[in-house]
CSV table of C-alpha atoms in Angstrom, one decimal:
chain,number,residue,atom,x,y,z
G,780,MET,CA,0.5,0.5,-0.4
G,781,PRO,CA,1.6,3.6,-1.1
G,782,SER,CA,1.8,5.6,2.0
G,783,ILE,CA,-0.9,8.6,2.4
G,784,SER,CA,1.7,11.0,1.3
G,785,ASN,CA,1.9,9.6,-1.0
G,786,THR,CA,-1.5,9.3,-2.2
G,787,LYS,CA,-1.9,13.0,-2.7
G,788,ARG,CA,-2.4,14.7,-5.7
G,789,VAL,CA,0.1,16.9,-7.9
G,790,LYS,CA,-2.6,19.8,-8.8
G,791,GLY,CA,-2.0,20.9,-11.4
G,792,VAL,CA,-0.4,18.8,-13.6
G,793,SER,CA,-1.7,16.7,-16.6
G,794,ILE,CA,0.7,13.6,-17.1
G,795,PHE,CA,0.4,11.8,-21.3
G,796,ARG,CA,2.3,8.4,-21.9
G,797,PRO,CA,2.0,7.2,-25.0
G,798,PHE,CA,1.2,3.4,-25.9
G,799,VAL,CA,0.1,1.4,-28.6
G,800,TYR,CA,-2.8,-1.8,-29.4
G,801,GLY,CA,-3.5,-3.5,-31.9
G,802,SER,CA,-3.4,-6.7,-33.8
G,803,ILE,CA,-1.2,-8.7,-36.5
G,804,ALA,CA,-2.8,-11.4,-38.1
G,805,THR,CA,-0.9,-14.0,-40.1
G,806,PRO,CA,-3.3,-16.0,-42.8
G,807,VAL,CA,-2.5,-20.6,-41.7
G,808,ASN,CA,-0.7,-21.8,-45.4
G,809,PRO,CA,-3.2,-25.4,-45.7
G,810,ASP,CA,0.4,-27.3,-46.0
G,811,ARG,CA,1.7,-26.3,-43.0
G,812,LYS,CA,-1.2,-26.0,-40.7
G,813,PRO,CA,-0.4,-25.8,-36.7
G,814,PRO,CA,-1.9,-29.1,-35.1
G,815,ASN,CA,-4.5,-29.8,-33.5
G,816,LEU,CA,-5.3,-26.4,-35.3
G,817,PRO,CA,-9.8,-26.6,-36.2
G,818,PRO,CA,-10.8,-27.6,-39.7
G,819,ASP,CA,-12.6,-23.8,-40.1
G,820,HIS,CA,-9.6,-21.5,-38.5
G,821,THR,CA,-8.0,-19.7,-40.9
G,822,HIS,CA,-5.6,-17.4,-39.5
G,823,GLN,CA,-3.6,-16.8,-36.6
G,824,TRP,CA,-4.0,-13.5,-34.5
G,825,THR,CA,-1.6,-11.4,-31.1
G,826,VAL,CA,-3.6,-8.7,-30.1
G,827,SER,CA,-1.4,-6.2,-27.9
G,828,VAL,CA,-0.9,-3.8,-26.4
G,829,LYS,CA,2.9,-1.6,-25.5
G,830,GLY,CA,4.8,0.7,-25.3
G,831,VAL,CA,5.9,2.7,-28.8
G,832,ASP,CA,9.1,0.4,-29.7
G,833,GLY,CA,9.1,-1.7,-27.8
G,834,ALA,CA,9.2,0.5,-24.6
G,835,ASP,CA,8.4,-0.6,-21.5
G,836,ILE,CA,4.9,0.6,-20.2
G,837,SER,CA,5.2,-2.0,-17.1
G,838,HIS,CA,6.3,0.7,-14.4
G,839,PHE,CA,2.6,2.0,-14.4
G,840,ILE,CA,0.3,-1.0,-15.5
G,841,LYS,CA,-0.6,-3.3,-13.5
G,842,LYS,CA,-2.6,-5.9,-15.6
G,843,VAL,CA,-4.6,-5.9,-19.0
G,844,GLN,CA,-7.5,-8.1,-20.2
G,845,PHE,CA,-8.1,-8.9,-23.4
G,846,LYS,CA,-12.6,-9.7,-24.0
G,847,LEU,CA,-12.3,-12.2,-27.0
G,848,HIS,CA,-15.9,-12.8,-28.7
G,849,ASP,CA,-17.9,-15.6,-27.0
G,850,THR,CA,-17.4,-18.6,-28.7
G,851,TYR,CA,-14.0,-18.8,-27.6
G,852,ALA,CA,-13.1,-21.0,-24.7
G,853,ASN,CA,-12.4,-18.4,-21.5
G,854,PRO,CA,-12.7,-15.6,-23.3
G,855,LEU,CA,-11.8,-13.5,-20.8
G,856,ARG,CA,-7.9,-13.1,-21.1
G,857,THR,CA,-5.6,-11.1,-18.5
G,858,CYS,CA,-2.3,-10.8,-18.4
G,859,GLU,CA,-0.8,-9.6,-14.9
G,860,SER,CA,2.6,-8.9,-16.7
G,861,PRO,CA,4.3,-8.2,-20.0
G,862,PRO,CA,4.2,-8.6,-22.7
G,863,PHE,CA,0.9,-8.0,-22.8
G,864,GLU,CA,-0.8,-9.9,-25.2
G,865,VAL,CA,-3.1,-12.8,-26.1
G,866,SER,CA,-2.2,-14.9,-29.3
G,867,GLU,CA,-5.1,-17.3,-30.6
G,868,THR,CA,-6.3,-18.8,-34.3
G,869,GLY,CA,-10.0,-18.2,-35.8
G,870,TRP,CA,-12.1,-16.8,-39.7
G,871,GLY,CA,-13.9,-14.3,-38.4
G,872,GLU,CA,-13.4,-10.8,-37.2
G,873,PHE,CA,-15.2,-8.7,-34.5
G,874,GLU,CA,-14.4,-6.6,-31.5
G,875,ILE,CA,-11.9,-7.2,-28.6
G,876,VAL,CA,-12.4,-4.5,-25.3
G,877,ILE,CA,-8.9,-3.9,-24.1
G,878,LYS,CA,-9.0,-3.1,-20.4
G,879,ILE,CA,-5.6,-1.3,-18.3
G,880,TRP,CA,-5.2,-2.0,-15.0
G,881,PHE,CA,-2.9,0.5,-13.7
G,882,VAL,CA,-0.4,0.5,-10.8
G,883,PRO,CA,-1.9,0.1,-7.4
G,884,GLU,CA,-0.5,3.9,-6.6
G,885,SER,CA,-1.7,5.5,-9.2
G,886,GLY,CA,-4.8,5.7,-7.7
G,887,GLU,CA,-7.1,5.5,-11.1
G,888,LYS,CA,-9.5,3.5,-12.4
G,889,PRO,CA,-9.1,0.9,-15.1
G,890,GLN,CA,-9.3,2.7,-18.3
G,891,SER,CA,-11.4,0.6,-21.6
G,892,CYS,CA,-10.6,0.8,-25.4
G,893,PHE,CA,-11.7,-0.9,-28.2
G,894,HIS,CA,-10.1,-2.8,-31.3
G,895,PHE,CA,-12.1,-4.4,-34.1
G,896,LEU,CA,-9.7,-7.3,-35.3
G,897,LYS,CA,-8.9,-7.3,-39.0
G,898,LEU,CA,-7.5,-10.1,-40.6
G,899,HIS,CA,-7.8,-9.5,-44.0
G,900,PRO,CA,-6.3,-6.4,-46.4
G,901,TYR,CA,-8.9,-4.0,-47.2
G,902,VAL,CA,-6.9,-0.9,-49.0
G,903,GLY,CA,-5.8,-1.1,-52.7
G,904,ASP,CA,-6.4,-1.9,-56.3
G,905,LYS,CA,-7.4,-5.7,-56.6
G,906,ALA,CA,-4.2,-7.1,-58.4
G,907,GLU,CA,-3.1,-5.7,-55.0
G,908,LEU,CA,-5.5,-7.2,-52.7
G,909,GLU,CA,-5.0,-10.1,-54.6
G,910,LEU,CA,-1.1,-10.6,-54.5
G,911,ALA,CA,-1.6,-10.0,-50.7
G,912,ARG,CA,-3.5,-12.5,-50.1
G,913,GLN,CA,-1.9,-15.4,-52.5
G,914,GLN,CA,1.7,-13.8,-50.7
G,915,ARG,CA,-0.4,-14.8,-47.1
G,916,ARG,CA,1.1,-11.1,-45.5
G,917,PRO,CA,0.7,-10.6,-42.2
G,918,VAL,CA,-2.2,-7.7,-41.7
G,919,LEU,CA,-1.2,-5.4,-38.9
G,920,SER,CA,-4.1,-2.6,-37.5
G,921,TYR,CA,-2.6,-0.7,-34.6
G,922,VAL,CA,-3.8,2.3,-33.4
G,923,TYR,CA,-1.0,4.8,-31.0
G,924,ASP,CA,-2.9,6.4,-28.2
G,925,GLU,CA,-2.3,8.4,-24.8
G,926,LEU,CA,-3.0,7.7,-21.4
G,927,ALA,CA,-3.6,10.9,-19.7
G,928,PHE,CA,-2.9,11.4,-15.9
G,929,ASN,CA,-5.0,14.3,-14.6
G,930,GLU,CA,-3.0,15.7,-11.4
G,931,PRO,CA,-2.0,11.6,-10.4
G,932,THR,CA,-0.8,11.2,-7.4
G,933,GLU,CA,2.8,12.1,-5.8
G,934,ALA,CA,3.5,8.3,-5.7
G,935,MET,CA,2.2,7.7,-9.8
G,936,TYR,CA,4.0,12.1,-10.8
G,937,ASP,CA,7.2,9.9,-9.3
G,938,ILE,CA,6.9,6.2,-11.7
G,939,LEU,CA,6.2,8.2,-14.7
G,940,THR,CA,8.5,11.3,-14.5
G,941,SER,CA,11.4,8.8,-13.3
G,942,LYS,CA,11.1,5.5,-15.6
G,943,GLY,CA,10.7,5.1,-19.3
G,944,SER,CA,10.0,8.4,-21.4
G,945,ALA,CA,7.1,9.7,-24.0
G,946,ARG,CA,8.5,8.1,-26.9
G,947,LEU,CA,6.5,9.1,-29.8
G,948,PRO,CA,6.6,5.7,-33.1
G,949,SER,CA,10.3,6.5,-34.5
G,950,ARG,CA,10.9,7.1,-38.4
G,951,ALA,CA,13.7,6.3,-38.3
G,952,ARG,CA,13.8,5.0,-42.6
G,953,GLY,CA,13.8,1.5,-42.9
G,954,ALA,CA,12.5,1.3,-38.9
G,955,ARG,CA,10.4,-1.9,-38.3
G,956,GLY,CA,7.1,-2.7,-36.1
G,957,GLU,CA,3.7,-1.2,-35.5
G,958,PHE,CA,4.3,1.9,-38.5
G,959,THR,CA,6.3,1.6,-40.6
G,960,GLU,CA,5.7,3.9,-44.1
G,961,GLU,CA,4.4,1.1,-45.5
G,962,SER,CA,1.6,0.7,-42.4
G,963,GLU,CA,1.7,4.6,-42.9
G,964,ALA,CA,0.6,4.0,-46.9
G,965,MET,CA,-1.9,1.3,-46.3
G,966,GLU,CA,-3.8,4.3,-43.3
G,967,LEU,CA,-4.5,6.7,-45.7
G,968,ASP,CA,-4.9,4.9,-48.5
G,969,ARG,CA,-7.9,3.5,-45.9
G,970,LEU,CA,-9.0,6.5,-45.1
G,971,ASN,CA,-9.2,7.4,-48.9
G,972,ALA,CA,-11.2,5.6,-49.4
G,973,GLY,CA,-13.1,6.0,-46.3
G,974,ILE,CA,-13.4,9.6,-48.0
G,975,GLN,CA,-14.6,8.5,-51.0
G,976,ILE,CA,-17.4,5.7,-50.1
G,977,VAL,CA,-18.4,9.5,-47.9
G,978,ARG,CA,-18.6,11.3,-51.3
G,979,GLU,CA,-20.4,8.8,-52.7
G,980,HIS,CA,-23.3,8.5,-50.1
G,981,ILE,CA,-23.6,12.4,-50.2
G,982,ASP,CA,-23.9,12.4,-53.8
G,983,LYS,CA,-26.2,9.6,-53.7
G,984,ALA,CA,-28.1,11.8,-51.6
G,985,ARG,CA,-28.3,14.5,-53.6
G,986,GLU,CA,-30.1,12.7,-56.5
G,987,SER,CA,-32.3,11.0,-54.2
G,988,LEU,CA,-33.2,14.6,-52.5
G,989,VAL,CA,-32.9,16.8,-56.3
G,990,ALA,CA,-35.4,13.6,-57.8
G,991,LYS,CA,-38.1,14.4,-54.8
G,992,GLU,CA,-38.7,17.5,-55.4
G,993,LYS,CA,-38.7,17.6,-58.6
G,994,ALA,CA,-41.4,14.9,-58.7
G,995,VAL,CA,-42.9,17.3,-55.7
G,996,ALA,CA,-43.0,20.5,-58.0
G,997,GLU,CA,-44.8,17.9,-60.6
G,998,LEU,CA,-47.2,17.0,-58.2
G,999,LYS,CA,-48.1,20.4,-57.2
G,1000,ALA,CA,-48.6,21.0,-60.6
G,1001,GLU,CA,-51.0,18.7,-62.0
G,1002,ARG,CA,-52.9,19.3,-59.2
G,1003,GLU,CA,-53.5,23.7,-59.6
G,1004,LYS,CA,-54.1,22.6,-63.5
G,1005,LYS,CA,-56.8,20.4,-61.6
């Protein structure tokens, strides 16, 4: 238990610590299936919570809980120490609830985030997508986020400022990991594709509205003639 003095809050101070959460999924090679793999499982995947570029986050995170789909045995998985990750196999995509507990000194309530498990590539032209599937390329789906500690306890303030650092994703040429030029390009493609879909919906809605206004005008004109 932290001492009473260390539970006092540091007024007017907010500390942010970056972290990464998400998943990597790899298609199973039919010719090299792992033993005991269910026949309908097509992918191996890992969902995780970690520090940026491998930075240690265990000094302020006590444990992480992953809520998988109810079809999995023991769908509530808890990691009491790093690596904070769960590996499984499956065939479907679903939302994973991630709950993060902090060390007792923090006096903080656990925080939750949500990750949609992604097994298939969706962004790109048909030829590129087909090639990615044929080559069984891993599908990365990670999110950069920051944990906010507003007016932390004195003990937590010491922990956050004396250990680790607020590292941002590395942009060094050739750097590997969750954030690479390739993954950034894929994310931009995904956003651009989403923008295009929104524009198409707007155009269709506008066309529908114009058609309805025209029909109403014609009906009104017909009534006036009578």
